[in-house]
Short mmCIF file of C-alpha atoms in Angstrom, two decimals:
data_model
loop_
_atom_site.label_atom_id
_atom_site.label_comp_id
_atom_site.label_asym_id
_atom_site.label_seq_id
_atom_site.Cartn_x
_atom_site.Cartn_y
_atom_site.Cartn_z
CA MET Y 1 -2.92 18.21 -5.97
CA GLU Y 2 -5.50 18.84 -3.22
CA THR Y 3 -7.81 16.22 -4.73
CA LEU Y 4 -5.06 13.61 -4.75
CA THR Y 5 -4.08 14.56 -1.21
CA ASP Y 6 -7.69 14.11 -0.06
CA CYS Y 7 -7.75 10.66 -1.67
CA LEU Y 8 -4.54 9.61 0.10
CA GLN Y 9 -5.85 10.94 3.42
CA ALA Y 10 -9.19 9.16 3.02
CA ARG Y 11 -7.36 5.90 2.43
CA HIS Y 12 -4.98 6.49 5.37
CA PHE Y 13 -1.78 6.60 3.33
CA LEU Y 14 -1.18 10.23 4.27
CA VAL Y 15 -1.81 12.23 7.45
CA VAL Y 16 -1.95 16.02 7.08
CA ASP Y 17 -1.99 18.76 9.71
CA GLU Y 18 -3.07 21.92 7.93
CA GLU Y 19 -2.48 24.12 10.97
CA THR Y 20 1.24 23.32 11.12
CA GLU Y 21 1.46 22.68 7.35
CA GLU Y 22 3.06 19.28 7.88
CA CYS Y 23 2.27 15.85 6.47
CA LEU Y 24 3.32 12.28 7.18
CA VAL Y 25 3.49 9.24 4.90
CA ARG Y 26 2.10 6.83 7.48
CA SER Y 27 3.82 3.59 6.49
CA TRP Y 28 7.23 5.20 5.89
CA VAL Y 29 8.21 4.75 9.54
CA ARG Y 30 7.69 1.01 9.32
CA TRP Y 31 9.57 0.17 6.14
CA ASP Y 32 12.49 2.57 5.91
CA GLY Y 33 14.71 0.35 8.14
CA LEU Y 34 16.04 3.12 10.39
CA MET Y 35 15.55 1.17 13.62
CA ARG Y 36 17.96 -1.47 12.38
CA GLN Y 37 20.71 1.18 12.34
CA PRO Y 38 21.24 2.68 15.83
CA ARG Y 39 22.90 5.90 14.64
CA LEU Y 40 20.11 6.60 12.19
CA ALA Y 41 17.58 5.76 14.90
CA VAL Y 42 19.00 8.64 16.96
CA SER Y 43 18.71 10.95 13.94
CA PHE Y 44 15.12 9.79 13.57
CA ALA Y 45 14.40 10.69 17.21
CA ASN Y 46 15.95 14.12 16.72
CA ALA Y 47 13.83 14.71 13.60
CA TYR Y 48 10.74 13.61 15.52
CA ALA Y 49 11.46 16.24 18.17
CA ALA Y 50 11.38 18.91 15.45
CA VAL Y 51 7.85 18.00 14.30
CA GLY Y 52 5.43 20.75 15.25
CA SER Y 53 2.17 18.83 14.91
CA ASN Y 54 1.00 16.93 17.99
CA THR Y 55 -1.22 14.84 15.73
CA LEU Y 56 1.62 13.75 13.49
CA ARG Y 57 3.82 13.09 16.50
CA GLY Y 58 1.13 10.82 17.95
CA VAL Y 59 0.74 8.92 14.66
CA VAL Y 60 4.50 8.40 14.48
CA ILE Y 61 4.44 6.88 17.97
CA HIS Y 62 1.58 4.55 17.01
CA GLU Y 63 3.48 3.33 13.95
CA MET Y 64 6.63 2.92 16.05
CA GLU Y 65 4.72 0.78 18.55
CA LYS Y 66 3.58 -1.50 15.74
CA LEU Y 67 7.12 -1.68 14.39
CA ARG Y 68 8.58 -2.53 17.81
CA LYS Y 69 6.18 -5.47 18.14
CA ARG Y 70 7.20 -6.73 14.72
CA GLU Y 71 10.97 -6.11 15.04
CA PRO Y 72 11.75 -6.21 18.78
CA ASP Y 73 15.43 -7.02 18.22
CA ALA Y 74 16.26 -3.97 16.10
CA GLY Y 75 19.27 -2.16 17.55
CA GLY Y 76 17.70 1.30 17.53
CA TRP Y 77 15.27 0.52 20.36
CA ALA Y 78 18.11 0.54 22.90
CA LYS Y 79 18.95 4.19 22.27
CA PRO Y 80 17.69 6.43 25.11
CA GLN Y 81 16.51 9.07 22.61
CA VAL Y 82 14.26 6.48 20.99
CA GLN Y 83 13.06 5.08 24.32
CA ALA Y 84 12.03 8.58 25.41
CA MET Y 85 9.72 8.84 22.40
CA PHE Y 86 7.43 6.17 23.86
CA ASP Y 87 6.56 8.48 26.76
CA GLN Y 88 4.53 10.51 24.27
CA PRO Y 89 0.85 9.81 23.49
CA SER Y 90 -0.01 7.45 20.64
CA ILE Y 91 -2.64 8.21 17.97
CA ASP Y 92 -4.00 5.66 15.50
CA ALA Y 93 -4.26 7.43 12.13
CA LYS Y 94 -7.40 5.45 11.34
CA SER Y 95 -9.16 7.11 14.27
CA LEU Y 96 -8.66 10.61 12.83
CA PRO Y 97 -11.28 12.43 10.75
CA VAL Y 98 -10.45 12.39 7.05
CA PRO Y 99 -11.85 14.20 4.00
CA GLN Y 100 -14.30 12.43 1.75
CA ASP Y 101 -12.59 10.26 -0.86
CA PRO Y 102 -12.91 12.24 -4.12
CA PHE Y 103 -12.70 8.97 -6.05
CA GLY Y 104 -15.08 7.07 -3.81
CA SER Y 105 -17.75 7.04 -6.52
CA GLY Y 106 -15.46 5.70 -9.19
CA PHE Y 107 -12.73 6.54 -11.64
CA ALA Y 108 -13.22 7.73 -15.21
CA PHE Y 109 -11.55 4.69 -16.68
CA THR Y 110 -12.76 1.99 -19.04
CA LEU Y 111 -12.08 -1.73 -18.89
CA GLY Y 112 -8.96 -2.82 -20.74
CA SER Y 113 -8.75 -5.96 -22.83
CA VAL Y 114 -8.02 -9.38 -21.38
CA SER Y 115 -5.49 -11.57 -23.15
CA SER Y 116 -4.18 -14.99 -22.17
CA GLY Y 117 -5.78 -14.71 -18.73
CA VAL Y 118 -3.77 -11.59 -17.80
CA SER Y 119 -5.63 -8.28 -17.48
CA GLU Y 120 -4.21 -5.32 -19.37
CA ALA Y 121 -3.84 -2.14 -17.31
CA PHE Y 122 -6.82 0.14 -17.87
CA ARG Y 123 -6.34 3.35 -19.77
CA PRO Y 124 -8.15 6.75 -19.61
CA ASN Y 125 -10.99 7.24 -22.11
CA ALA Y 126 -12.04 10.40 -23.87
CA SER Y 127 -14.86 11.13 -21.39
CA SER Y 128 -12.40 11.33 -18.52
CA GLY Y 129 -11.16 14.70 -19.71
CA LEU Y 130 -7.69 13.27 -20.22
CA GLY Y 131 -8.20 12.42 -23.88
CA SER Y 132 -7.35 9.19 -25.63
CA VAL Y 133 -4.10 7.91 -24.18
CA SER Y 134 -1.92 5.11 -25.47
CA LEU Y 135 0.62 3.73 -23.06
CA PRO Y 136 2.84 1.20 -24.83
CA PRO Y 137 5.74 -0.26 -22.86
CA THR Y 138 8.77 1.98 -22.94
CA PRO Y 139 11.72 0.06 -24.40
CA SER Y 140 14.94 0.13 -22.42
CA PRO Y 141 17.59 2.27 -24.11
CA ALA Y 142 20.52 0.41 -25.55
CA PRO Y 143 23.70 0.82 -23.48
CA SER Y 144 26.11 3.35 -24.86
CA PRO Y 145 29.50 1.83 -25.66
CA SER Y 146 31.17 5.10 -24.70
CA SER Y 147 29.57 5.26 -21.28
CA SER Y 148 31.82 4.50 -18.34
CA THR Y 149 28.90 4.06 -15.91
CA PRO Y 150 28.04 0.37 -15.37
CA ALA Y 151 24.47 -0.58 -16.26
CA THR Y 152 22.07 -1.41 -13.44
CA SER Y 153 21.44 -5.15 -13.36
CA ALA Y 154 17.96 -6.69 -13.36
CA ILE Y 155 18.63 -8.03 -9.88
CA GLU Y 156 19.49 -4.56 -8.59
CA LEU Y 157 16.33 -3.13 -10.16
CA ALA Y 158 14.22 -5.87 -8.60
CA GLU Y 159 15.72 -5.28 -5.16
CA ALA Y 160 15.52 -1.46 -5.23
CA PRO Y 161 12.92 -0.12 -2.76
CA ARG Y 162 9.67 0.94 -4.42
CA ALA Y 163 6.98 3.00 -2.73
CA ASP Y 164 4.13 1.33 -4.67
CA VAL Y 165 5.35 -2.16 -3.74
CA ALA Y 166 5.71 -1.11 -0.09
CA ARG Y 167 2.17 0.33 0.00
CA ILE Y 168 0.74 -2.91 -1.40
CA CYS Y 169 2.62 -5.07 1.11
CA GLU Y 170 1.69 -2.84 4.04
CA HIS Y 171 -1.98 -2.77 3.01
CA LEU Y 172 -2.28 -6.56 3.02
CA ALA Y 173 -0.34 -6.88 6.30
CA ASP Y 174 -2.53 -4.20 7.92
CA LEU Y 175 -5.79 -5.88 6.91
CA ILE Y 176 -4.63 -9.34 7.96
CA GLU Y 177 -3.75 -7.88 11.37
CA ASP Y 178 -7.08 -6.02 11.51
CA ASN Y 179 -8.86 -9.35 10.93
CA GLY Y 180 -7.38 -10.66 14.20
CA SER Y 181 -4.46 -12.67 12.83
CA LYS Y 182 -0.82 -12.23 13.75
CA ARG Y 183 0.74 -9.56 11.58
CA PRO Y 184 2.68 -11.31 8.82
CA THR Y 185 6.31 -10.56 8.07
CA ILE Y 186 6.85 -8.73 4.81
CA THR Y 187 9.51 -10.77 3.04
CA ALA Y 188 11.39 -10.51 -0.24
CA LYS Y 189 8.87 -12.97 -1.72
CA TRP Y 190 6.05 -10.56 -0.80
CA ARG Y 191 7.82 -7.65 -2.50
CA ASP Y 192 8.63 -9.77 -5.58
CA ALA Y 193 4.98 -10.84 -5.91
CA ALA Y 194 3.76 -7.24 -5.62
CA ARG Y 195 6.33 -6.06 -8.18
CA LEU Y 196 5.40 -8.82 -10.63
CA MET Y 197 1.70 -8.02 -10.34
CA LEU Y 198 2.48 -4.44 -11.33
CA ASP Y 199 5.24 -4.95 -13.90
CA ARG Y 200 4.57 -8.35 -15.44
CA ASP Y 201 0.83 -8.90 -14.96
CA GLY Y 202 -0.01 -5.35 -16.04
CA LEU Y 203 -2.15 -4.45 -13.03
CA SER Y 204 -2.42 -0.96 -11.59
CA GLU Y 205 -1.65 -0.27 -7.94
CA THR Y 206 -5.32 0.65 -7.43
CA GLU Y 207 -6.43 -2.73 -8.78
CA VAL Y 208 -4.07 -4.62 -6.47
CA LEU Y 209 -5.06 -2.57 -3.42
CA GLY Y 210 -8.73 -3.03 -4.26
CA ALA Y 211 -8.29 -6.79 -4.66
CA ILE Y 212 -6.58 -6.94 -1.27
CA THR Y 213 -9.41 -5.04 0.41
CA TRP Y 214 -12.02 -7.25 -1.26
CA SER Y 215 -10.23 -10.48 -0.31
CA GLN Y 216 -9.89 -9.48 3.35
CA GLN Y 217 -13.62 -8.68 3.62
CA ASN Y 218 -14.72 -11.92 1.95
CA GLU Y 219 -15.33 -14.75 4.44
CA PHE Y 220 -13.75 -17.38 2.21
CA TRP Y 221 -10.82 -15.50 0.75
CA LYS Y 222 -9.63 -13.77 3.93
CA ALA Y 223 -8.77 -17.22 5.32
CA ASN Y 224 -6.83 -18.10 2.18
CA ILE Y 225 -5.11 -14.87 1.11
CA LEU Y 226 -2.48 -14.46 3.82
CA SER Y 227 0.46 -13.45 1.65
CA LEU Y 228 1.22 -11.51 -1.53
CA PRO Y 229 2.39 -14.63 -3.44
CA LYS Y 230 -0.97 -16.28 -2.69
CA LEU Y 231 -2.82 -13.12 -3.78
CA ARG Y 232 -0.98 -13.18 -7.12
CA GLU Y 233 -1.66 -16.89 -7.55
CA LYS Y 234 -5.40 -16.53 -6.92
CA TYR Y 235 -5.94 -13.07 -8.45
CA ASP Y 236 -7.65 -14.25 -11.64
CA GLN Y 237 -9.85 -16.67 -9.70
CA MET Y 238 -10.98 -13.85 -7.41
CA ARG Y 239 -11.44 -11.52 -10.39
CA LEU Y 240 -13.77 -13.97 -12.10
CA GLN Y 241 -15.78 -14.38 -8.90
CA ALA Y 242 -16.01 -10.61 -8.52
CA GLN Y 243 -17.18 -10.24 -12.12
CA ARG Y 244 -19.88 -12.87 -11.58
CA GLU Y 245 -21.12 -11.06 -8.48
CA GLN Y 246 -21.11 -7.59 -10.02
CA PRO Y 247 -20.94 -7.82 -13.86
CA GLN Y 248 -22.08 -4.24 -14.36
CA ARG Y 249 -18.99 -2.55 -12.86
CA GLN Y 250 -17.44 0.05 -15.16
CA SER Y 251 -13.83 -0.84 -14.45
CA ARG Y 252 -11.86 -3.59 -12.79
CA ALA Y 253 -10.30 -1.20 -10.26
CA GLN Y 254 -13.65 0.33 -9.32
CA GLY Y 255 -15.22 -3.11 -9.24
CA TRP Y 256 -12.85 -4.26 -6.52
CA LEU Y 257 -13.46 -1.11 -4.47
CA ASP Y 258 -17.25 -1.24 -4.86
CA LEU Y 259 -17.39 -4.92 -3.98
CA ALA Y 260 -15.29 -4.33 -0.88
CA ARG Y 261 -17.68 -1.59 0.23
CA ASP Y 262 -20.65 -3.87 -0.40
CA LEU Y 263 -19.14 -6.55 1.83
CA GLU Y 264 -18.27 -4.04 4.56
CA ALA Y 265 -21.88 -2.79 4.50
CA GLY Y 266 -23.17 -6.31 4.97
CA GLY Y 267 -24.05 -7.02 1.37
CA GLN Y 268 -22.47 -10.51 1.55
#
């Protein structure tokens, strides 16, 4: 658990204050929709007041400032309890010291097969210590005729909030903004594209996040990949370019991450 926590901290998904034994999922503030509901916005302000960590409180304010720029018309901003929060200091989570990424040197995964132009999700190999693992798709159980609970429709499943989809969308939006462009709006089409990359294209979240990082550090692709639908459309084209540049990578996911680091270090 500590290793995974260090990884999430190193990649700025999680902020931890060990002294107060509190942690914050950084992007949660910006996608949970509370500011669109004034009563819940007040509850949010009250919960903020109960946070013991000054660091976490500052990070919350920084994320709130970004949210207010993106959604200035949300009803929660008018509440005096919320307005009072902005009198507190703001801290950018990316300015905080973080532990070393325990997976920064790679993952113990092997390259999966490629069929019909769609990459199969990679699976652990025996050397990873996890043994040989087979992960066939889990079939949906047949509905019970005696059950009185209505089945969840495909539309409802597609629209249900997903943390992995939200992290992917936020990562691309963050990097586009960091590159000096106006922060894009995360739309239903963005979430659909992220979900399809995971569920239909068979990609792991790590692969998608790595591809996003690589694209936003590549001079050509950062001007072209400005949305999740475009990322999905061009994913295979970028993958082939990445493989040509670094054919010796041990896994697709690690290849994206290594290539992104190479570009950041001035290798391109």
